[in-house]
Structures are given as structure tokens and as C-alpha cells.
Amino acid sequence: MKARKITVVVMMAVLTFSMLLSACSTNNATNPGASQSPESSAATEPTPADDSGKPADPLGKYETPIELTAVRNYNQGTKFIAGDNENDNTWTRAYEEELGIKLKYDWVTTGTSDQYNQKLNLSISSGDLPDTFSVDAKTLKQLVEADQLEDLTDAFNQYASPLLKEAIAEYGDSGLGSSTVNGKLMALPVTGSGDYSGSEVLWVRKDWLDKLGLPEPKTWDDVLAVAKAFTEQDPDGNQKKDTYGIPISKDINGYPDLQGFFNAYQGNPSNVAWKQYMWIKDPAGDGLAYGSIQPEVKTALTKLQELYKAGIVDPEFGVKDTAKALEGITGGKAGLYFGYGWAMNWPLGEAVQKDPTANWVAYPIPTANGEPLKLSYYFPLSQWFVVKKGYANPEAVIKMANLYLEKLAPQKVTVESNYKYGKSQDGIEIINTALITSAFVTANMNAAAEVRSAVLAKDPSQLKAEQKVTYDEILNYMETQDPKYWVQYSFMKTMEVVDGYIAGDNYRDSLYGGPPTQTMVEKQAILDKLELETFTKIIMGAVSPDEFDKFVSQWKQLGGDQITAEVNEWYASTK
């Protein structure tokens, strides 16, 4: 794969710079699809389809509307425009009015991907599969082996629009390759869940730095000093000891996370909460090794335990999910955290709206040993849309992905289509109601660079109409400090940090791109639980950092060694 993609949570179809707020809060990992009904199983003639030999129309409307049942998750905090709801909204109407697809949700969840996956697993085990739904790699493998999915090869070849093919092609061989089994396309990869704009940065409240007379952090010692000061020197000025330096959630590397902290110690552990695994070059050999069991991770955990005992790491992180952990940021109790480059959308945008004096600034993450930073860079695809075997119109899923790009791809989006399908003028993220998303992995960075150049030159003449809107909002913020435009301005400044990462090649790729191995399917859940529990206990001081060595031994014995062998067998086959 030529274009790297940094994974983003929760979240997130990558669109254009003018749409960052909506683009970065869409979590396709929890945005699935459909349940079978009698109506939807009836054969309906797709529209390519006359006898003239003309190619299929990627956006052709069914003459007789079809029904597509679906299930999905709505992200926490999802809002609807006036009059819309979970089942009747801009995107469900667009599917019916423009494609003749009547989308019906059998059920929805509102919350985390775990909640969605738990309910989906019940549907799978009961045999009550929806027509289309989103899956992770493990579930995809299981459903393929159980022969429960429709082959999408012909549907994709006939109906995929040039835009959809181009978006998937940005992933190189891993695009369609990750979705193909025995020469058959068994799923549609969800593209654009993040790009360089998702790179981890160090977010700091500069207004707190200024209040306490602290310099901007340039070294790792600076970072630790800032975190300590934010904990001990009452930066919010309320005469209470109620602030802390580093917020995290109980998922450790969920969101907010510690990936950037581990990276600062040259560690690259997995994000087991989001099933994103780091396989790096084996320091002791020619193959691959699991990132979470390397000694650099122990070093970082040892420091985290020290910081936790000092109250610098949120003392209550062990019982906080993502929403609760982020309240420390939006509620003005945390002033430093390691987060994605798009975090100005969520949660920082909310934090600034609540307190316009909160000046969150992104800085590059320094390293503890002064060596070049290596940010964890996971395998680029983690979610796929599948179609239940026997559904009569599998091309409907392809058409829905086509429609999404037709409305919001950087080559197509307009100010009007952005306001209607992306983010409304009053800030409602309409994009979150789209069922099937697909986007360009490079879109955010390319658009940001163009807008930033125009701002520096004070010349918007070469910008597209929707980019000109962003340009005007950035200038408005620079002139007025109106928090309504802070997100756009902050994104432009944050991408300057990411540009430095790109120039310095500050990324370490996860090098395993194959499907889950047999032992992963059997043992991964046990190993993930062991990893999360061990890391949590070490950070909270319940056990010595030396417990890490015991964890490594257990991980190997409980299946890790066998997984490593299987991973390396795949890796050898790619050479």
C-alpha cells in the first residue's frame, strides 16, 4: 500500500477539509447494515439492464423499489436535523429517492462498537442475519467459512463507479485483496477511515501553559513537567485540586488513548480495544514480532505507573469508558493528552465551545530517548460491508457506496451538497446517518494543504467553492477568535505538525496484512483480555512492572507463539 492510513476510532470517513467535523466522527466500525425480510428477498431486476449492451449505471434507480434491511450503530452524541430520526433522515431518503432502495433498520444501537458487535453476534448465532452489515476481519472470516455471504464479484465489477474503484485503489493490493477469498469478492472494504490527518499528536492547553508560565513542550522532559504542573498548580484557578495531566479510558489505547505515550518510548503496542494489532520487524530476527510484548512497552508502563501514583494520569481511568474519559477534556479538568490529529472535531471542538478561553494546540510528540519518533501505523482496513447469502440485489450495497462518493467525494462535493449530506450550516453531522461510506484516504491532507497555501498567500483564487468556505472561516477566526470557526483553524495548524511527521518518516507500519489466522480466531480474545488486564494493573500499581515479563510468557504459552508462527508463514509467502 502506497498511501498510509492512520486509524481513527471511533470514527470516520475521510472527506474534505471543509467537512472535517463530520468526516472525523463517523465510525464505520460501528456503522453497519441490514436484516432480511420477505420483501427484500424477492428478486428485483437491477437497472443496468437492458439488452443494448450498455454498461450498468452505478447510480441507476430501480424501476420497482427494493427493500434492504439493515442494522447499525449510531455514534454517541449523534444528532439529527429537525424532523429526522434514526430511521427517516437525509440519507435514508436519498437512498429511496435517488436509487429506489428502501432502507429499513431491524435494530440500531447507540454507543460503542462493542455494543453493536454483541448484538450482531446474537443475530448471527440465531440465524437472523440482516441483508447487509458491517463486520471486522474476524467476523468476515467466520461468515465466509460458514458460507453465509453473497459473492460480490459481479456486483462490484458491473456497478462500482470510477470514484469507488479509485478510492479502494489507494490501498494498493490490500484494498480488494483483503476482501477476496478464493478469487471471490466477499465484502466491500470501508475506505477512508483515516489518513495522515489521524496521526497522533500531543494536544496541550496553551492557555494553561501561559497562565503557569510554562514553555511550549519541545522535549520529553518538558512534556512530563507540563503534565505535573497541570496536576499540581491549579491551572483552572478554582482553588481545588481537581485537574490532572493525562486523561485515558479503561481501554488504555481506546480513546482517549496512550498510543502516543508508548510511541514516545519507542514502543508500539496493539490497540486491542479496537482490534488493531501491531506486528513489527523482529528485533532479533528476519520475521515479524508482536508489538505489545517488546521491552519498550514495559518501559512506558513503568513510567505510567509512576505518573498514576502521582495523580498525573486520571486516577479514575479504570472505570471510565470513552464518553466519561472525554468529559475530563470537555469539562476543563485535563489539559494535555495524546490524541488524533482530527481531535479538534471531537472532543476539542466541544471543549472550546464550552470555554472559548481553552486554547488547545497540537505539538509534535517528542521521544524519551531523543531518537526519531515512530508512530504506530496499523493495517489500513478494519471494516467491511457484507451481504447475506441469497439476497437478490447485492449490487444495492455498491450503489449506496457510489452515491456517498457522488455527494461528498472531493472531486464532487459542493458547498450545497456538503450542507445537505455532510454537515449542516448549524453544525449537525448529517454524514453520521449514512449507512455505507467510502472515501479517499488522501482527501483530508490534500485539501488541507491547498487551503493552508491559500491562507498563507491570502489568495483563495485557486480554491474550489467548498474550500473557499473553509478559507473564509479560517480568516474569520484569525480576525475575530470566534470559537465557531476554531475547528477549521485548528485543523490547518495541526496539519503543519503532521507535515513534519511525513517529512521525517515518523511512522512504523504494522506489517501483517493477512486475514485472521486460525489461532487468532481461537485465541485472540483470551490474549486481548490478558493484555488489557495486565497493562491496567501495572499502570494502577496493583502489580509490579515486572508483571509484564510474566504477561509475555503467558501470552506466548496461550497461543501467541503459534500466532507468531502463522503470521511469519504469511509474511514469508509475500516475499
XYZ file of C-alpha atoms in Angstrom:
575
model
C 0.000 0.000 0.000
C 1.416 3.311 -1.047
C -0.796 5.667 0.947
C -0.617 5.144 4.679
C -3.720 5.369 6.777
C -3.603 6.094 10.477
C -6.618 4.505 12.083
C -9.119 6.639 13.815
C -11.787 5.482 16.191
C -14.318 5.911 16.538
C -14.820 7.027 13.807
C -14.540 8.002 10.466
C -14.976 8.633 6.856
C -12.398 11.000 5.446
C -13.859 13.613 3.182
C -12.691 17.130 2.523
C -11.144 19.785 4.722
C -14.371 21.742 4.797
C -16.115 18.687 6.231
C -13.678 17.691 8.951
C -16.164 17.943 11.785
C -18.485 15.422 10.213
C -15.839 13.334 8.498
C -13.908 12.540 11.601
C -16.744 11.478 13.831
C -18.196 8.810 11.582
C -17.205 5.433 12.947
C -17.700 2.840 10.280
C -16.560 0.224 12.735
C -19.979 0.734 14.300
C -21.991 1.803 11.296
C -23.332 -1.490 9.919
C -26.116 -2.727 7.875
C -29.283 -4.966 7.455
C -31.751 -7.749 8.310
C -33.668 -9.963 5.879
C -37.384 -9.553 5.304
C -39.806 -11.311 2.933
C -39.973 -8.249 0.694
C -36.203 -7.906 0.397
C -35.696 -11.493 -0.684
C -37.809 -11.137 -3.792
C -35.780 -10.879 -6.988
C -35.781 -7.407 -8.496
C -34.202 -6.584 -11.820
C -31.289 -4.183 -11.339
C -31.127 -1.331 -13.717
C -28.209 -1.781 -15.977
C -30.106 -3.798 -17.652
C -31.475 -3.556 -20.976
C -30.325 -5.658 -23.870
C -28.429 -2.865 -25.587
C -25.066 -3.908 -24.224
C -24.698 -0.630 -22.297
C -22.678 -0.821 -19.087
C -24.507 -0.873 -15.785
C -25.394 2.514 -14.321
C -23.567 2.889 -10.959
C -26.329 5.217 -9.770
C -29.245 3.703 -11.682
C -32.596 3.777 -9.891
C -34.597 0.587 -9.550
C -37.814 0.903 -11.540
C -39.570 -1.069 -8.826
C -38.179 -0.027 -5.440
C -36.402 -2.747 -3.492
C -36.169 -3.170 0.261
C -32.826 -3.531 2.009
C -32.892 -4.353 5.694
C -30.029 -3.218 7.901
C -28.682 -2.922 11.412
C -26.277 -0.290 12.591
C -24.740 1.686 15.407
C -25.090 5.428 15.827
C -22.123 7.092 17.478
C -22.502 8.531 20.935
C -23.674 12.103 20.610
C -25.249 11.645 17.173
C -27.708 14.455 16.494
C -30.393 14.679 13.832
C -31.620 17.700 11.961
C -35.120 18.875 12.803
C -37.726 16.322 11.789
C -35.231 13.490 11.183
C -34.653 10.389 13.272
C -32.777 7.086 13.229
C -34.991 5.563 10.568
C -36.041 8.565 8.496
C -33.322 11.041 7.633
C -31.474 12.722 4.783
C -29.578 9.585 3.786
C -32.440 7.086 4.038
C -34.497 9.411 1.835
C -31.632 9.793 -0.631
C -31.307 6.030 -0.975
C -35.008 5.732 -1.772
C -35.450 8.841 -3.910
C -32.283 8.522 -5.978
C -31.651 4.770 -6.039
C -35.029 3.199 -5.341
C -33.648 1.474 -2.231
C -35.967 1.444 0.778
C -33.627 1.064 3.713
C -35.186 -0.481 6.807
C -33.327 -0.906 10.093
C -34.205 -4.017 12.051
C -32.363 -2.600 15.045
C -29.884 0.076 15.931
C -27.552 0.628 18.833
C -26.244 3.927 20.098
C -22.846 3.765 21.712
C -19.676 1.788 21.188
C -18.623 -0.784 18.625
C -18.694 -3.422 21.373
C -22.406 -2.851 21.874
C -23.032 -3.229 18.167
C -20.842 -6.327 17.851
C -22.521 -8.033 20.795
C -25.949 -7.560 19.254
C -24.722 -8.554 15.800
C -23.252 -11.757 17.213
C -26.668 -12.615 18.631
C -28.204 -12.075 15.184
C -25.558 -14.298 13.608
C -25.913 -17.073 16.170
C -29.711 -17.047 15.837
C -29.538 -17.137 12.042
C -31.416 -13.848 11.789
C -28.927 -12.108 9.529
C -29.618 -8.701 8.023
C -29.284 -8.156 4.276
C -26.110 -6.133 4.721
C -23.990 -5.277 7.734
C -20.555 -4.160 8.760
C -18.035 -6.682 10.087
C -14.476 -6.796 11.337
C -11.861 -9.163 9.909
C -12.602 -11.955 12.357
C -16.336 -11.950 11.701
C -15.745 -11.722 7.964
C -13.581 -14.835 8.079
C -16.114 -16.750 10.143
C -19.029 -15.881 7.878
C -17.085 -16.776 4.744
C -16.134 -20.144 6.210
C -19.783 -20.721 7.167
C -20.850 -19.908 3.582
C -23.273 -17.229 4.758
C -22.242 -14.368 2.470
C -23.096 -13.376 -1.072
C -20.320 -13.199 -3.656
C -19.990 -9.515 -4.662
C -17.593 -10.037 -7.564
C -20.069 -9.453 -10.384
C -21.905 -6.699 -8.495
C -18.669 -4.796 -7.966
C -17.362 -5.312 -11.476
C -20.619 -4.134 -13.026
C -21.696 -1.344 -10.675
C -18.707 0.143 -8.864
C -18.284 3.727 -10.014
C -14.899 5.054 -11.148
C -14.784 7.051 -7.910
C -15.341 3.969 -5.757
C -12.712 1.988 -7.639
C -10.269 4.882 -7.292
C -10.857 5.172 -3.528
C -10.232 1.461 -2.999
C -7.206 1.504 -5.322
C -5.466 3.928 -2.932
C -4.937 0.923 -0.665
C -2.997 -0.979 -3.295
C -3.249 -4.759 -3.141
C -4.745 -4.706 0.339
C -7.905 -2.954 -0.897
C -9.784 -5.646 -2.754
C -7.219 -8.237 -1.668
C -8.352 -8.053 1.952
C -11.899 -8.731 0.809
C -11.226 -11.552 -1.640
C -11.331 -15.253 -0.798
C -10.533 -17.916 -3.407
C -10.902 -15.361 -6.156
C -14.309 -14.153 -4.977
C -15.019 -10.681 -3.596
C -16.857 -11.438 -0.371
C -17.069 -7.927 1.081
C -16.816 -4.242 0.250
C -13.942 -2.614 2.159
C -14.773 0.563 4.075
C -12.172 3.030 2.872
C -11.049 6.365 4.201
C -11.374 5.657 7.923
C -8.357 7.857 8.468
C -5.238 9.166 6.823
C -2.226 11.147 7.920
C -4.687 13.597 9.489
C -5.320 10.869 12.066
C -1.700 10.874 13.219
C -1.182 11.054 16.965
C -0.162 14.484 18.223
C 0.365 15.998 21.647
C -2.609 18.217 22.478
C -1.932 20.857 25.141
C -3.966 23.720 26.561
C -1.645 26.592 25.739
C -3.729 28.993 27.819
C -2.792 26.867 30.840
C 0.854 26.933 29.786
C 0.732 30.714 29.612
C -1.077 31.024 32.936
C 1.541 28.913 34.704
C 4.463 30.485 32.867
C 5.497 27.209 31.214
C 7.273 26.931 27.861
C 5.778 25.046 24.948
C 6.906 21.404 25.195
C 9.836 20.549 22.946
C 11.449 17.647 24.849
C 10.017 14.672 26.711
C 11.112 16.193 29.991
C 9.067 19.257 29.026
C 6.001 17.058 28.469
C 6.330 15.397 31.859
C 6.864 18.763 33.546
C 3.743 20.176 31.918
C 1.663 17.156 32.938
C 2.898 17.515 36.521
C 2.185 21.250 36.627
C -1.312 20.783 35.218
C -1.962 18.346 38.052
C -0.462 20.301 40.926
C -0.615 24.032 40.151
C -4.381 24.660 39.823
C -4.346 25.725 36.147
C -8.124 26.277 36.096
C -7.826 28.664 39.043
C -10.708 27.282 41.106
C -8.592 26.706 44.216
C -9.292 22.969 44.085
C -7.044 20.025 43.345
C -9.288 18.669 40.590
C -7.185 18.762 37.425
C -4.822 16.173 36.027
C -2.325 15.898 33.242
C -3.221 12.823 31.183
C -6.752 11.523 30.555
C -7.219 7.965 29.282
C -10.079 5.480 29.196
C -10.287 1.990 30.639
C -9.428 0.658 27.176
C -5.861 2.063 27.527
C -5.437 2.501 23.773
C -9.086 3.155 23.012
C -9.971 6.849 23.037
C -8.545 8.956 24.573
C -5.540 6.723 24.299
C -1.887 6.212 25.158
C -0.557 5.269 21.743
C 1.441 8.477 21.522
C 2.827 7.934 25.024
C 4.033 4.427 24.164
C 5.455 5.719 20.878
C 7.460 8.297 22.815
C 9.271 5.356 24.443
C 9.709 3.671 21.030
C 7.016 1.180 21.990
C 4.355 0.099 19.515
C 1.729 -1.995 21.321
C -1.544 -3.048 19.752
C -4.856 -1.332 20.297
C -6.737 -4.395 21.487
C -9.828 -2.329 22.289
C -10.272 -1.624 18.583
C -8.777 -4.909 17.343
C -5.852 -3.133 15.702
C -2.705 -5.176 16.040
C 0.923 -4.157 15.652
C 3.283 -6.637 14.009
C 6.730 -5.121 13.603
C 10.103 -6.292 12.335
C 11.504 -8.773 14.821
C 14.435 -7.043 16.556
C 16.052 -10.475 16.937
C 15.400 -11.949 13.506
C 14.158 -11.574 9.945
C 10.470 -12.130 10.605
C 7.712 -10.281 12.445
C 7.166 -9.896 16.171
C 4.159 -8.777 18.204
C 4.486 -5.143 19.249
C 2.855 -5.433 22.667
C 5.456 -7.824 24.100
C 8.541 -5.713 23.347
C 10.678 -4.310 26.213
C 9.988 -0.696 25.213
C 6.351 -1.246 26.191
C 7.422 -2.282 29.688
C 9.489 0.909 29.978
C 6.468 3.032 29.094
C 4.216 1.122 31.510
C 6.734 1.654 34.298
C 6.627 5.409 33.747
C 2.827 5.371 33.548
C 2.656 3.661 36.924
C 4.820 6.414 38.372
C 2.578 9.096 36.853
C -0.586 7.374 38.045
C 0.708 7.219 41.620
C 1.392 10.964 41.399
C -2.165 11.660 40.214
C -0.946 12.840 36.816
C -2.792 10.071 34.965
C -6.532 10.324 35.598
C -6.971 8.474 38.927
C -10.388 7.149 37.837
C -9.479 5.976 34.330
C -10.061 2.309 35.220
C -13.835 2.795 35.358
C -14.237 5.331 32.560
C -15.430 4.496 29.087
C -14.678 6.828 26.168
C -17.529 9.219 26.915
C -16.623 9.572 30.590
C -12.905 9.903 29.885
C -13.505 12.665 27.367
C -15.530 14.613 29.919
C -12.205 15.471 31.521
C -11.340 17.351 28.353
C -14.705 18.888 27.549
C -15.222 19.707 31.230
C -11.909 21.532 31.595
C -10.195 19.136 34.008
C -7.464 17.796 31.718
C -5.030 19.975 29.848
C -2.790 17.562 27.989
C -3.448 14.389 26.084
C -2.221 12.207 23.271
C -4.819 12.139 20.552
C -5.530 12.012 16.876
C -4.881 14.921 14.574
C -8.596 15.264 13.913
C -9.430 15.613 17.625
C -10.227 19.283 17.134
C -13.569 17.990 15.895
C -14.259 15.762 18.853
C -13.802 16.327 21.715
C -11.851 19.583 21.460
C -14.431 21.413 19.382
C -16.957 20.847 22.147
C -14.414 21.901 24.780
C -13.761 25.200 23.005
C -17.459 25.871 22.518
C -17.997 25.421 26.254
C -14.966 27.510 27.174
C -13.661 29.805 24.402
C -10.558 30.531 26.507
C -9.486 26.884 26.140
C -6.670 27.227 23.615
C -5.867 23.641 22.614
C -2.743 23.459 20.446
C -1.188 20.448 18.714
C 2.528 19.754 19.121
C 4.742 17.004 17.720
C 5.368 14.203 20.196
C 8.992 14.200 21.398
C 10.684 10.961 22.403
C 12.136 9.954 25.753
C 15.491 8.917 24.301
C 15.781 11.643 21.678
C 15.648 9.178 18.793
C 13.252 9.807 15.885
C 9.601 9.190 16.696
C 7.895 6.126 15.196
C 4.131 6.442 15.364
C 2.117 3.224 15.293
C 0.543 2.714 11.896
C -1.996 -0.076 11.768
C -3.134 -2.207 8.858
C -5.224 0.193 6.798
C -8.534 -1.666 6.594
C -10.510 -2.828 9.581
C -14.176 -2.866 8.490
C -16.106 -4.359 5.585
C -19.713 -4.407 4.415
C -21.083 -7.824 3.563
C -24.323 -9.076 2.031
C -26.335 -12.024 3.302
C -26.204 -15.009 1.004
C -29.306 -15.204 -1.124
C -30.163 -11.508 -1.093
C -31.440 -10.782 -4.584
C -29.816 -7.399 -5.178
C -26.265 -7.380 -3.797
C -25.379 -4.534 -6.149
C -27.531 -2.253 -3.941
C -24.648 -2.039 -1.447
C -22.264 -0.983 -4.222
C -24.713 1.667 -5.403
C -25.046 3.116 -1.919
C -21.276 3.476 -1.670
C -21.295 5.107 -5.108
C -23.957 7.594 -4.010
C -21.955 8.566 -0.949
C -18.946 9.460 -3.081
C -21.106 11.178 -5.661
C -22.318 13.560 -2.953
C -19.205 14.006 -0.818
C -16.022 12.912 -2.607
C -13.563 15.810 -3.031
C -13.998 15.591 -6.794
C -17.763 16.022 -6.460
C -18.619 17.855 -3.241
C -20.057 21.335 -3.409
C -20.989 23.790 -0.705
C -24.606 22.784 -1.185
C -24.034 19.026 -1.099
C -21.815 19.396 1.952
C -24.539 21.281 3.834
C -27.184 18.762 2.756
C -25.315 15.462 3.148
C -22.209 16.242 5.213
C -22.548 18.886 7.896
C -25.441 21.296 8.133
C -24.889 25.022 8.469
C -25.737 24.795 12.167
C -23.193 22.032 12.739
C -25.318 18.859 12.664
C -23.240 15.974 11.324
C -25.645 14.577 8.749
C -22.859 12.337 7.484
C -23.343 10.166 10.582
C -26.687 8.946 9.237
C -25.193 7.486 6.051
C -25.125 3.710 6.282
C -22.354 2.887 3.816
C -19.451 5.270 3.497
C -16.403 5.248 1.282
C -13.816 7.950 0.998
C -10.349 8.828 -0.200
C -7.521 8.142 2.197
C -5.593 11.190 0.966
C -8.502 13.624 0.843
C -8.011 15.486 4.111
C -4.304 16.070 3.694
C -4.580 17.203 0.093
C -7.442 19.586 0.799
C -5.774 20.931 3.935
C -2.562 21.662 2.071
C -4.418 23.588 -0.613
C -6.335 25.685 1.903
C -3.253 26.313 4.024
C -1.322 27.543 0.991
C -4.165 29.892 0.130
C -4.284 31.249 3.690
C -0.541 31.884 3.730
C -0.726 33.628 0.365
C -4.034 35.329 1.225
C -5.157 34.272 -2.234
C -8.150 31.895 -2.499
C -8.456 32.204 -6.271
C -7.397 28.592 -6.927
C -9.663 27.011 -4.327
C -12.850 25.085 -5.007
C -16.075 26.615 -3.757
C -16.294 24.431 -0.636
C -12.616 25.091 0.133
C -13.268 28.799 -0.155
C -15.866 28.440 2.618
C -13.202 26.906 4.852
C -10.721 29.598 3.844
C -13.188 32.314 4.849
C -13.887 30.620 8.185
C -10.170 30.389 8.970
C -9.635 34.055 8.207
C -12.687 34.880 10.283
C -11.194 33.027 13.242
C -7.816 34.716 12.790
C -9.505 38.108 12.844
C -12.193 37.590 15.499
C -11.215 34.494 17.556
C -14.834 33.394 17.168
C -14.911 29.821 18.587
C -17.417 28.836 15.918
C -14.525 28.767 13.445
C -11.887 27.310 15.742
C -12.137 23.782 14.324
C -11.193 24.849 10.802
C -8.324 26.992 12.002
C -7.055 24.309 14.360
C -7.094 21.661 11.664
C -4.954 23.830 9.420
C -2.406 24.359 12.203
C -2.447 20.707 13.248
C -1.630 19.568 9.727
C 1.575 21.585 9.971
C 2.636 19.164 12.724
C 1.641 16.189 10.576
C 3.589 17.597 7.631
C 6.649 17.433 9.837
C 5.925 13.782 10.642
C 5.643 12.978 6.955
C 8.883 14.745 6.136
C 10.643 12.882 8.955
C 9.136 9.487 8.072
C 7.943 9.215 11.665
C 5.784 6.120 11.176
C 6.192 2.424 11.949
C 3.875 0.230 9.900
C 2.142 -2.860 11.156
C 3.467 -5.382 8.683
C 0.827 -8.099 8.900
C -1.876 -7.622 6.289
C -3.372 -11.086 6.100
C -6.708 -12.350 7.417
C -7.017 -13.601 10.988
C -5.078 -16.833 11.349
C -6.710 -19.952 12.753
C -5.151 -19.422 16.168
C -6.156 -15.758 16.153
C -9.760 -16.823 15.689
C -9.461 -19.318 18.531
C -7.245 -17.448 20.993
C -7.194 -13.705 20.242
C -9.979 -12.789 22.652
C -8.192 -14.544 25.521
C -4.893 -12.868 24.660
C -6.518 -9.439 24.339
C -8.131 -9.766 27.758
C -4.813 -10.796 29.276
C -3.048 -7.835 27.693
C -5.594 -5.233 28.747
C -5.839 -6.554 32.296
C -2.069 -6.708 32.724
C -1.460 -3.224 31.372
C -4.240 -1.810 33.570
C -2.905 -3.464 36.713
C 0.607 -2.224 36.051
C -0.493 1.359 35.430
C -2.665 1.389 38.556
C 0.121 -0.038 40.685
C -1.761 -3.212 41.551
C 1.261 -5.225 40.415
C 4.926 -4.522 39.806
C 6.079 -3.540 36.295
C 7.869 -6.904 36.343
C 4.436 -8.463 35.869
C 4.991 -7.511 32.226
C 7.573 -10.296 31.908
C 5.042 -12.799 33.233
C 2.492 -11.450 30.738
C 4.903 -12.017 27.855
C 5.470 -15.605 28.951
C 1.739 -16.260 29.325
C 0.971 -14.609 26.003
C 3.390 -16.930 24.259
C 2.082 -20.049 26.002
C -1.617 -19.252 25.487
C -1.315 -19.063 21.719
C 0.947 -16.141 20.993
C 3.828 -18.289 19.796
C 1.546 -20.171 17.431
C 0.055 -16.922 16.117
C 3.558 -15.569 15.579
C 4.452 -18.678 13.573
C 1.319 -18.303 11.442
C 1.974 -14.598 10.899
C 5.516 -15.309 9.799
C 4.367 -18.061 7.457
C 2.156 -15.484 5.746
C 4.950 -12.898 5.779
C 7.385 -15.311 4.148
C 4.841 -16.021 1.412
C 4.706 -12.326 0.483
C 8.419 -12.021 -0.235
